[in-house]
DNA sequence: CCGGTGTGGATTTTT
DNA sequence: TCCACACCGG
């Protein structure tokens, strides 16, 4: 029981046993941060602290779960289960539910995910008759979100000069009004978005000192993981809760703060020392994860940042291999190199597939690697992207569940009032919504008594479908009172007809949707059987409370052997023997200070640092000199960050290294004239015909199926170049190119398959 | 109302 | 490329 302290190094040991007073633990990458946190909690428990007096906040649900499991191993699960441990969002959602009399929200409030928020904003913007091209829902959502994270209410937003001028400059002067209506609408729907969970907690603690007092007393020890990624709202919650006991331990690494885009303030970790002058500082500097080369290389990059807490991260592992850098000609070749390398390394060094990860900046980059891996029959799994809970079929089921629990949830109602199709079209939905907003009722209240609405009654056509929908929901509500979450979900998928709908659909997508539906019912079943009596009963209400805050990462991964593909962001906290950091081009890892402010650049550098420090043994960085993106060819340069790594740690492989690579770079295919330019140095290389096309509309009217119909000799019309004659057509795998002689252009043009063409004469 | 088709726009990153 | 949306005809 006590021997957990033996395996710690001196710095870790200090950070574990000094449990009194504020503590700042700076934990370099791979320095055993989770160990320290878990042992610190275990140490508290072993020294007489009750588990319910400890509040530990993590960044993801997964981290919380894992940590709880590890603590349970030390102190036993009967103790560990009473710990308050979870993400900010889940813990404070729970508190907001139990303090519902004080919040103005019912305890069964719905949590809107970003899609719900966006939809709500969209309809508000439409209602206000504003142009949704100017008031882009995503942008507005971003503004509202950052305001909330800075604890700025709609009212103060509207009168704040800074925001007024900013919104005027961005031609969105009505943002404040939208914010206000959005807030009202959420309240009416009994819904909170992600930011509201934190904002309303702050409001609760501000306006109800008795409540604050209660939680201050309850939580004698606070621990916060990933402190560098907390926002102002979270910071303030911690500060208030810690005000009584001052036993607040924050753990983090300023070099890994990569969430500024969603409001994270790296300053929080810098300012901890001034916030708590009596704090103790612990630096975990030994990296147990990576080879010396990788650690040194990572250090050499992050050293270029100005804002940081000085530390000296070192490794005592073997020196290790140099970092390979590959500059491929094309994205396809980059994929090929990576897949080949995985096969080679696996054979030569007995690695498993699960020892490999491919990390990229954006989800869209995964496709090329998927293709190359599939070609070589390498098993892989993509993390992130469209998460399970964001899939249409899943959201539809959950929307029904949400209505059952909270009928005022308009967003859920709008989602399924006509799904499956029952003849309630967009205009009818708009009519109901307008009625609801007029009378200050929820849409469900209108639907419930739709016979009273003259407008609906007179048209007649809606009567039957509305009655049917109402009956369906009412049935669910009644049944739900007696049965558990799993049973009601079964009834919902069956009675709505969704189960049959998806079962009948035998297209690949239909099958996968059916499987997803099965997976969801399994998940609910699991929720029911795993349910701990401590947390109430396994009813739908309780299931829903978790589900909005879940993400794909929280789904347990099977034991299988596969290569992992994910964004750098989602790789944080993970480690792999071999890491491929791909697509490292300046388009995605910007290098121009003129475009990006200094602190944005520093954040990008930290992101790069995070990626590099995921690797234990081998790191391979790659980029492509020509990339096919959004239907167009671009010629990106390697990111500056590669050059910021000290050259002594690098091993460069420029150009094609794979002799077997049979595909020529994409932009040269099938065109003799261009082929000769291949040898030109990068700076002088011109892709003139293609770049001309780039300037035209990027519409993809010219579909592949149509394109294959194109023949040499056809007369076509191009939006920009006018009428012309096809003189050569080249179809090769998925790349299709036509050379066209345009009447009025005086130059033959090379058109890619996405060029906009109308066939005039065959 | 609904489904098909054409069109235009968009891309970080996640609780 | 994919997705959302507008438009049209049944």
Coordinates of C-alpha atoms (C1' of nucleotides) in Angstrom, one line a residue, chain A residues 136 261-262 361 363 418 423 425 427-428 551 569 630, chain B residues 1-3 6-15:
Chain A
X136 CA -21.9 33.3 -40.3
X261 CA -8.5 29.0 -30.1
X262 CA -11.2 27.9 -27.7
X361 CA -2.9 18.9 -38.4
X363 CA -8.8 15.7 -40.0
X418 CA -40.4 15.1 -39.4
X423 CA -45.4 15.1 -43.9
X425 CA -42.3 20.1 -44.0
X427 CA -42.7 25.7 -43.7
X428 CA -44.9 23.9 -41.2
X551 CA -16.7 12.2 -27.2
X569 CA -4.6 17.9 -30.8
X630 CA -10.1 21.2 -52.5
Chain B
dC1 C1' -44.4 18.3 -49.3
dC2 C1' -40.5 15.9 -51.2
dG3 C1' -36.8 14.3 -53.8
dG6 C1' -27.3 22.1 -59.4
dT7 C1' -24.6 25.5 -57.1
dG8 C1' -21.6 27.7 -54.0
dG9 C1' -18.8 27.8 -50.0
dA10 C1' -15.4 25.9 -46.8
dT11 C1' -11.8 23.9 -43.7
dT12 C1' -8.0 23.8 -37.9
dT13 C1' -8.1 22.0 -33.5
dT14 C1' -12.7 19.9 -28.9
dT15 C1' -15.6 20.0 -24.0

